[in-house]
Coordinates of C-alpha atoms in Angstrom, one line a residue:
Chain J
M1 CA -24.3 -11.7 -5.5
K2 CA -21.1 -10.4 -7.2
K3 CA -17.8 -12.6 -6.9
Y4 CA -14.5 -11.5 -6.3
V5 CA -11.2 -12.9 -5.5
F6 CA -10.1 -11.8 -2.3
Y7 CA -6.3 -10.7 -2.4
P8 CA -5.4 -10.2 1.3
G9 CA -1.7 -9.4 1.0
C10 CA 0.6 -9.5 3.8
V11 CA -0.1 -6.8 6.6
M12 CA -3.9 -7.4 6.9
Q13 CA -3.7 -11.0 7.0
T14 CA -0.7 -11.3 9.7
E15 CA -1.5 -8.3 12.0
Q16 CA -4.5 -6.0 10.8
Y17 CA -7.1 -8.6 11.8
A18 CA -9.9 -6.0 12.4
Y19 CA -9.9 -4.9 8.5
E20 CA -10.3 -8.7 7.5
M21 CA -12.8 -9.2 10.1
S22 CA -15.2 -6.7 9.2
I23 CA -14.6 -6.9 5.3
R24 CA -15.7 -10.5 5.8
E25 CA -18.8 -9.5 7.9
V26 CA -19.9 -6.3 5.8
L27 CA -19.6 -7.4 2.3
P28 CA -21.9 -10.2 2.1
L29 CA -24.4 -8.0 3.6
L30 CA -24.0 -6.1 0.5
D31 CA -24.3 -9.2 -1.9
I32 CA -20.6 -9.5 -2.6
E33 CA -19.1 -12.9 -2.3
L34 CA -15.3 -13.3 -1.8
V35 CA -13.5 -16.3 -2.9
D36 CA -10.5 -17.3 -0.7
M37 CA -7.5 -18.6 -2.9
K38 CA -4.5 -20.5 -1.6
D39 CA -0.9 -19.7 -2.9
F40 CA -0.9 -16.0 -2.8
S41 CA 2.3 -14.2 -2.1
C42 CA 3.4 -10.8 -1.0
C43 CA 2.9 -8.3 -4.0
S44 CA 6.3 -7.0 -3.2
T45 CA 5.3 -3.5 -3.6
P46 CA 6.8 -2.2 -0.3
L47 CA 10.3 -3.8 -1.7
K48 CA 10.2 -1.6 -4.8
S49 CA 12.8 0.2 -3.2
V50 CA 14.9 -2.8 -3.0
N51 CA 14.2 -4.4 -6.2
E52 CA 11.4 -3.1 -8.7
M53 CA 11.7 -6.2 -10.8
L54 CA 10.7 -8.2 -7.9
A55 CA 7.5 -6.2 -7.5
L56 CA 6.6 -6.4 -11.1
G57 CA 7.2 -10.2 -11.2
L58 CA 5.4 -11.1 -7.8
S59 CA 2.5 -8.9 -8.6
A60 CA 2.0 -10.6 -11.9
R61 CA 2.1 -14.1 -10.1
N62 CA -0.7 -13.1 -8.1
L63 CA -2.9 -11.7 -10.7
A64 CA -1.9 -14.7 -13.0
L65 CA -3.6 -16.8 -9.9
A66 CA -6.5 -14.8 -9.6
E67 CA -7.3 -15.1 -13.3
K68 CA -7.4 -18.7 -13.0
E69 CA -10.6 -18.3 -11.0
G70 CA -12.1 -16.0 -13.9
L71 CA -13.0 -13.1 -11.5
D72 CA -12.0 -9.8 -10.7
V73 CA -9.6 -9.1 -7.7
F74 CA -10.4 -7.4 -4.3
A75 CA -7.3 -6.2 -2.7
P76 CA -8.3 -4.1 0.2
C77 CA -4.8 -2.9 1.2
S78 CA -3.9 0.1 -0.8
I79 CA -0.1 -0.5 -1.5
C80 CA -1.4 -4.1 -2.9
H81 CA -3.8 -2.3 -5.0
L82 CA -1.2 0.1 -6.3
G83 CA 1.2 -2.8 -7.1
L84 CA -1.2 -4.9 -8.9
S85 CA -2.6 -2.0 -10.8
E86 CA 0.7 -0.8 -11.9
C87 CA 2.0 -4.6 -12.8
K88 CA -1.8 -4.6 -15.1
H89 CA -0.6 -1.3 -16.5
I90 CA 2.8 -2.0 -17.5
L91 CA 2.2 -5.8 -19.0
D92 CA -0.9 -4.7 -20.8
S93 CA 0.7 -2.0 -22.6
N94 CA 4.0 -3.7 -23.1
P95 CA 3.7 -7.0 -25.0
S96 CA 7.5 -7.9 -25.0
M97 CA 7.3 -7.3 -21.2
K98 CA 4.4 -9.5 -20.8
I99 CA 6.2 -12.3 -22.7
K100 CA 9.2 -12.2 -20.6
V101 CA 7.3 -12.2 -17.3
N102 CA 5.2 -15.0 -18.7
N103 CA 8.4 -17.1 -19.4
F104 CA 9.1 -17.0 -15.5
L105 CA 5.4 -17.9 -14.8
A106 CA 5.2 -21.0 -17.1
D107 CA 7.3 -22.5 -14.3
E108 CA 4.4 -22.4 -12.2
N109 CA 2.0 -23.2 -15.0
L110 CA 0.8 -20.0 -14.8
E111 CA 0.1 -16.9 -17.2
Y112 CA -0.8 -13.9 -16.9
K113 CA -3.4 -12.7 -19.5
G114 CA -4.9 -9.6 -18.3
T115 CA -8.4 -10.5 -17.9
S116 CA -9.1 -9.5 -14.3
N117 CA -9.8 -6.0 -13.1
I118 CA -8.6 -5.0 -9.6
V119 CA -10.8 -3.1 -6.8
H120 CA -10.3 -1.9 -3.6
T121 CA -12.7 -1.2 -0.7
V122 CA -13.6 2.4 -1.3
D123 CA -14.3 1.7 -5.1
L124 CA -16.2 -1.5 -4.6
L125 CA -18.7 0.1 -2.1
H126 CA -19.1 3.4 -3.8
D127 CA -18.8 2.0 -7.6
I128 CA -19.8 -1.4 -7.6
V129 CA -22.4 -1.7 -4.5
K130 CA -23.4 1.8 -4.6
I131 CA -24.7 4.1 -2.5
D132 CA -28.3 3.6 -2.9
K133 CA -27.7 -0.3 -1.8
I134 CA -25.9 1.1 1.2
K135 CA -28.6 3.1 2.3
K136 CA -30.9 0.5 2.0
A137 CA -28.9 -1.7 4.2
V138 CA -28.5 0.6 7.0
N139 CA -30.5 -0.2 10.1
N140 CA -28.2 1.6 12.7
P141 CA -27.6 5.2 11.4
L142 CA -24.6 7.0 12.9
N143 CA -25.3 9.9 15.1
K144 CA -24.1 12.7 13.2
I145 CA -20.4 11.7 14.5
K146 CA -17.8 14.0 12.7
V147 CA -15.7 11.7 10.6
A148 CA -12.2 12.8 9.2
T149 CA -11.3 10.6 6.2
H150 CA -7.9 9.2 5.5
Y151 CA -7.3 7.8 1.9
G152 CA -3.6 7.1 1.7
C153 CA -1.2 8.1 -1.2
H154 CA -1.3 4.8 -2.7
L155 CA -5.0 4.8 -3.4
I156 CA -5.2 7.9 -5.1
R157 CA -1.7 8.6 -6.8
P158 CA -0.5 8.1 -9.5
S159 CA -3.8 8.6 -11.6
E160 CA -1.9 8.2 -14.8
I161 CA -2.0 4.6 -14.4
G162 CA -5.7 4.7 -13.1
R163 CA -6.7 4.9 -9.5
P164 CA -10.0 4.3 -7.7
V165 CA -10.6 8.0 -6.2
D166 CA -9.6 11.6 -7.5
S167 CA -5.9 12.4 -6.8
E168 CA -6.6 15.9 -5.3
N169 CA -10.1 16.0 -4.1
P170 CA -11.2 12.4 -3.1
Q171 CA -15.0 12.2 -2.0
K172 CA -15.9 8.6 -2.4
M173 CA -15.3 7.9 1.4
E174 CA -17.2 11.3 2.5
T175 CA -20.3 9.9 0.3
I176 CA -20.3 6.7 1.8
L177 CA -20.1 8.1 5.3
K178 CA -22.8 10.7 5.0
A179 CA -25.1 8.0 3.5
I180 CA -24.8 6.2 6.8
G181 CA -25.3 9.3 8.8
A182 CA -22.0 10.8 9.7
E183 CA -20.8 14.1 9.2
T184 CA -17.7 14.9 6.9
F185 CA -15.6 17.8 6.1
D186 CA -12.4 18.5 4.8
Y187 CA -9.1 19.7 6.3
A188 CA -5.9 20.8 5.0
E189 CA -3.8 17.6 5.8
K190 CA -6.5 15.4 4.4
L191 CA -4.0 14.3 1.6
D192 CA -0.9 13.8 3.8
C193 CA 0.9 10.6 4.1
C194 CA 0.9 8.5 7.2
G195 CA 4.6 7.9 6.6
G196 CA 4.2 4.1 6.8
L197 CA 6.6 3.2 4.0
L198 CA 9.5 5.0 5.8
N199 CA 9.1 2.6 9.1
A200 CA 11.5 0.4 7.3
N201 CA 14.6 2.7 7.5
L202 CA 13.4 6.0 9.4
P203 CA 10.9 5.0 11.9
E204 CA 11.1 8.3 14.3
S205 CA 10.3 10.4 11.0
A206 CA 7.5 8.0 9.6
L207 CA 5.8 8.7 13.6
T208 CA 6.3 12.2 13.2
K209 CA 4.4 12.2 9.9
T210 CA 1.8 10.0 11.6
G211 CA 1.7 12.2 14.8
Q212 CA 1.4 15.7 12.9
K213 CA -1.6 14.4 11.0
L214 CA -3.6 13.0 14.1
Q215 CA -2.8 16.2 15.9
S216 CA -4.7 18.3 13.2
V217 CA -7.2 15.8 12.8
K218 CA -7.6 16.7 16.9
E219 CA -7.3 20.1 16.5
N220 CA -10.1 20.3 13.7
G221 CA -12.4 18.9 16.2
F222 CA -13.3 15.4 14.6
D223 CA -14.7 12.6 16.7
V224 CA -13.1 9.7 14.6
F225 CA -10.7 9.2 12.0
V226 CA -11.5 6.4 9.4
D227 CA -9.0 4.7 6.9
A228 CA -8.8 1.8 4.3
C229 CA -5.4 0.4 4.5
P230 CA -3.5 -1.6 6.6
W231 CA -0.4 0.2 6.7
C232 CA -1.8 3.6 7.1
H233 CA -4.0 2.0 10.1
R234 CA -1.0 0.3 11.8
Q235 CA 0.5 3.8 11.7
F236 CA -2.5 5.9 13.1
D237 CA -4.1 3.2 15.3
A238 CA -1.5 0.6 16.7
K239 CA 1.4 3.3 16.6
Q240 CA -0.7 6.2 18.0
E241 CA 0.7 6.3 21.2
Q242 CA 4.5 6.3 19.9
A243 CA 3.5 9.0 17.4
G244 CA 2.3 11.1 20.1
K245 CA 5.2 10.7 22.0
T246 CA 7.5 11.4 19.0
I247 CA 5.9 15.0 18.5
A248 CA 5.4 15.3 22.4
K249 CA 1.6 15.6 22.3
T250 CA -0.9 13.5 23.8
L251 CA -3.2 11.9 21.1
D252 CA -6.5 10.2 21.6
V253 CA -8.3 10.0 18.1
P254 CA -10.3 7.1 17.6
V255 CA -9.4 5.5 14.6
L256 CA -11.4 3.4 12.7
Y257 CA -11.3 1.1 9.2
L258 CA -14.1 2.3 7.0
T259 CA -15.4 -1.1 6.9
Q260 CA -15.9 -1.2 10.7
I261 CA -17.8 2.2 10.8
L262 CA -19.8 0.9 8.2
G263 CA -20.5 -2.4 9.8
V264 CA -21.9 -0.4 13.0
A265 CA -24.4 1.1 10.7
L266 CA -25.3 -2.0 8.9
G267 CA -26.2 -3.3 12.6
I268 CA -23.1 -5.9 13.0
K269 CA -22.0 -6.4 16.5
K270 CA -18.8 -4.4 17.4
E271 CA -17.2 -7.7 18.5
K272 CA -17.6 -9.1 15.1
L273 CA -16.1 -5.9 13.5
G274 CA -12.8 -6.5 15.8
F275 CA -13.2 -3.4 17.7
N276 CA -11.2 -4.7 20.7
L277 CA -8.1 -5.0 18.2
N278 CA -8.1 -1.4 17.8
N279 CA -5.5 0.4 20.1
S280 CA -7.0 3.8 19.5
P281 CA -9.6 4.7 22.1
V282 CA -12.6 3.6 20.0
D283 CA -14.8 2.5 23.1
T284 CA -15.4 6.0 24.1
L285 CA -17.2 6.6 20.7
K286 CA -20.9 7.1 20.5
L287 CA -21.7 6.1 16.9
G288 CA -25.2 5.4 16.8
G289 CA -28.3 3.7 18.4
N290 CA -26.9 0.6 19.8
Chain P
M1 CA 18.0 -18.7 -0.7
S2 CA 19.1 -15.3 0.9
I3 CA 19.8 -11.9 0.5
V4 CA 23.3 -12.7 0.1
D5 CA 22.4 -14.6 -3.1
L6 CA 20.2 -11.5 -4.4
T7 CA 23.0 -9.0 -3.6
S8 CA 26.2 -10.5 -4.1
M9 CA 26.0 -13.1 -7.3
A10 CA 28.6 -10.9 -9.0
E11 CA 27.8 -12.2 -12.4
S12 CA 23.9 -11.9 -12.4
Q13 CA 24.3 -8.7 -10.6
A14 CA 26.0 -7.6 -13.4
D15 CA 22.7 -8.1 -15.6
V16 CA 20.7 -6.3 -12.9
K17 CA 23.0 -3.4 -13.0
T18 CA 22.8 -3.1 -16.6
E19 CA 18.9 -3.3 -16.4
I20 CA 19.1 -0.5 -13.8
N21 CA 21.4 1.7 -16.0
N22 CA 19.4 1.2 -18.9
R23 CA 16.3 2.4 -17.1
L24 CA 18.3 5.2 -15.5
E25 CA 19.5 6.5 -18.9
K26 CA 15.9 6.2 -20.2
L27 CA 14.7 8.2 -17.3
Q28 CA 17.4 10.9 -18.1
N29 CA 16.6 11.0 -21.8
E30 CA 12.6 11.1 -21.2
F31 CA 12.8 13.4 -18.1
S32 CA 15.6 15.8 -17.9
E33 CA 15.0 17.7 -20.9
Y34 CA 11.3 18.2 -19.7
C35 CA 12.1 19.5 -16.2
Y36 CA 12.5 23.4 -15.9
Q37 CA 13.2 23.2 -12.2
C38 CA 9.8 24.8 -11.3
A39 CA 9.9 23.0 -8.1
K40 CA 6.5 22.0 -7.9
C41 CA 7.4 18.5 -6.8
T42 CA 9.6 19.8 -3.9
S43 CA 7.0 22.2 -2.5
G44 CA 4.4 18.9 -2.1
C45 CA 7.1 16.6 -1.2
E46 CA 6.0 14.7 2.1
A47 CA 10.0 14.2 2.8
H48 CA 11.0 17.5 1.8
K49 CA 9.0 19.0 4.8
L50 CA 10.7 16.8 7.5
L51 CA 13.7 15.5 5.9
E52 CA 14.8 18.2 3.3
L53 CA 14.8 15.7 0.2
E54 CA 14.2 17.8 -3.2
P55 CA 13.0 15.8 -5.8
H56 CA 13.8 18.7 -8.7
S57 CA 17.4 18.6 -7.2
I58 CA 17.5 14.8 -8.1
V59 CA 16.4 15.6 -11.8
A60 CA 18.9 18.2 -11.8
L61 CA 21.6 15.7 -10.7
L62 CA 20.7 13.0 -13.1
K63 CA 20.7 15.6 -15.9
R64 CA 24.4 16.2 -15.1
G65 CA 25.0 12.4 -14.7
L66 CA 25.6 12.6 -11.2
I67 CA 24.4 9.1 -10.5
D68 CA 27.1 7.8 -8.2
E69 CA 26.9 10.9 -5.8
M70 CA 23.4 10.1 -5.4
V71 CA 23.6 6.4 -5.1
N72 CA 26.1 7.1 -2.3
S73 CA 23.8 9.7 -0.1
D74 CA 21.2 8.9 2.4
L75 CA 18.8 11.5 1.1
I76 CA 17.3 9.0 -1.6
W77 CA 16.2 6.8 1.4
T78 CA 14.0 9.7 2.9
C79 CA 11.6 9.5 0.0
M80 CA 8.3 8.0 1.2
S81 CA 6.8 7.0 -2.2
C82 CA 3.9 9.1 -1.9
F83 CA 3.7 9.8 -5.7
K84 CA 2.7 13.5 -5.1
C85 CA 6.1 14.6 -7.5
R86 CA 4.8 12.3 -10.3
E87 CA 1.1 13.1 -9.9
R88 CA 1.6 16.9 -9.8
C89 CA 4.8 17.5 -12.4
P90 CA 3.2 19.8 -15.1
Q91 CA 5.8 18.3 -17.5
K92 CA 5.1 14.7 -16.6
V93 CA 8.5 13.9 -14.9
A94 CA 8.3 11.2 -12.3
P95 CA 11.5 12.2 -9.6
V96 CA 9.9 9.1 -7.6
D97 CA 10.9 6.9 -10.3
I98 CA 14.6 8.0 -10.4
I99 CA 14.5 7.5 -6.9
F100 CA 13.5 4.0 -7.1
A101 CA 16.0 3.3 -9.4
L102 CA 18.6 4.9 -7.5
K103 CA 17.8 2.7 -4.6
N104 CA 17.6 -0.3 -6.8
M105 CA 21.3 0.3 -8.0
V106 CA 22.3 0.9 -4.2
V107 CA 21.2 -3.0 -3.4
A108 CA 22.7 -4.1 -6.6
R109 CA 26.1 -2.7 -5.9
G110 CA 25.9 -4.7 -2.9
N111 CA 25.7 -1.7 -0.5
Q112 CA 24.2 -2.2 2.8
I113 CA 20.3 -2.4 2.5
P114 CA 19.3 0.2 5.2
G115 CA 16.8 -0.3 8.1
N116 CA 14.3 -3.4 7.9
Y117 CA 14.2 -3.6 4.0
S118 CA 16.6 -6.7 4.2
T119 CA 14.4 -8.2 7.1
M120 CA 11.2 -7.9 4.8
L121 CA 13.3 -9.0 1.8
Q122 CA 14.4 -12.0 3.8
S123 CA 10.8 -12.9 4.8
V124 CA 9.3 -12.6 1.2
L125 CA 12.2 -14.9 0.1
S126 CA 11.6 -17.5 2.8
I127 CA 7.8 -17.6 3.3
G128 CA 6.5 -15.5 0.4
L129 CA 5.2 -12.6 2.8
L130 CA 6.5 -9.6 4.3
Q131 CA 6.2 -11.0 7.9
D132 CA 4.9 -14.1 9.5
I133 CA 1.7 -14.1 11.4
K134 CA 1.7 -11.7 14.4
E135 CA 0.3 -11.9 17.9
V136 CA -1.6 -8.6 18.6
T137 CA -2.8 -7.1 22.0
T138 CA -6.5 -6.2 22.6
N139 CA -7.5 -2.8 23.9
D140 CA -7.7 -4.4 27.1
N141 CA -4.4 -6.0 27.2
K142 CA -5.1 -9.6 26.1
T143 CA -2.6 -11.3 23.7
I144 CA -5.0 -12.6 20.6
K145 CA -3.7 -14.9 17.7
R146 CA -5.1 -15.2 14.3
S147 CA -6.2 -18.6 15.1
D148 CA -8.2 -17.0 17.9
L149 CA -10.6 -15.4 15.6
D150 CA -13.0 -16.6 13.3
L151 CA -10.8 -16.1 10.2
P152 CA -9.7 -18.8 7.6
D153 CA -5.9 -19.9 7.1
I154 CA -3.8 -17.5 5.5
S155 CA -2.9 -17.3 1.9
K156 CA 1.0 -17.9 1.2
P157 CA 3.0 -19.8 -1.3
E158 CA 2.3 -23.7 -1.1
D159 CA 5.4 -25.1 -2.7
V160 CA 8.1 -22.9 -1.3
A161 CA 11.0 -24.3 -3.4
K162 CA 9.3 -23.5 -6.5
F163 CA 8.3 -20.2 -5.4
Q164 CA 11.9 -19.6 -4.6
M165 CA 13.1 -20.6 -7.8
F166 CA 10.8 -18.0 -9.5
L167 CA 12.1 -15.4 -7.2
S168 CA 15.5 -15.9 -8.1
K169 CA 14.7 -15.7 -11.7
I170 CA 12.9 -12.7 -11.7
A171 CA 15.0 -11.0 -9.0
V172 CA 18.6 -11.9 -10.6
E173 CA 18.0 -12.5 -14.3
K174 CA 17.7 -9.6 -16.7
V175 CA 14.0 -8.9 -17.3

């Protein structure tokens, strides 16, 4: 059993419950134990446009809290994962900045030391649990369903600060999906943005990005679209109908979290994986044996 | 604490502006000589296809010192923060970082923060999270709360007053 501090961020724990439910169901079956902690805040990465220092300070505070447990951090939101990783990158390479940030943290008896690594769902499954173990845990293999993957911008870039997957040809989700019985193939728009962050000030443009990507997924003949970020998923799943209206197309693409589709292959009941919380048409999907 | 405190405390904001100016100057020194205007950044830019943002032009304008022109332009708010420009630049220039600094300057000058950014900021200032717990609709049209699901309590700052003190220091003082 390997233990991680569970850093939930904002969007997953206040709105995207299916991601959290499926994570809490799937990971223990793969010998990953999650430690819940009080007192975390927003990582403030979505507010980098307003104040970059806020993002650095809040991310450092969250990492300092997690370090008290002496464990690595599991951040399933790609935006949080980037914010925390960027903070670690800056503070570990800039001693004077680290001292300044720690002066602020001292009021709450916290200190950022740089002892915890940060993992995301995709690398936790692919690099730490590993494919062999996932294969052995499968008891309801998927029915060769055709899956389009979406990694999301913040999980793959900027590679300069270290990201869990390759920036131009990410394949770790594909490897996991093939191991559980799905079929995957690349499509031209695979690296395109969901538009999520633009929702703050240009929601129509954000929905256009979302709609255009889903339309291409549909035209490519995929059965299901799989993502691993609550911001991306909110665009593609919860806002799919609006996105369709924005680009004047009828969209009916089932959208699942990676941990939801994996959960089905591990034999977990769909209710426990939050399938009823998906707003896209996931009921029509024939995923596997049960 | 409110956004007003963050955006209009004249004296403290002077420090913030100095910090952002230093950041822009550093970016100008680091980047603008290296950029040879190949426009690879713009060719992949997610906002270019839809909203005509040109990251290579942002670098060119910074080189000429036309910072006010950019701070007063809506164009910088079309960036989706996809980081493709930073990833793909053959010269390791990061237009996205210039755009972040410019947007920070808009806020530090007390100009209107566009769209929902002020709502999100206000929420972080008051409860430590971008938004409070939401009710969601199931695919058979039922309304569900987090407490209806088998999930633990959410994690958020326990001592809000102390947290706000930390926030005001980090956001308003010169780091």
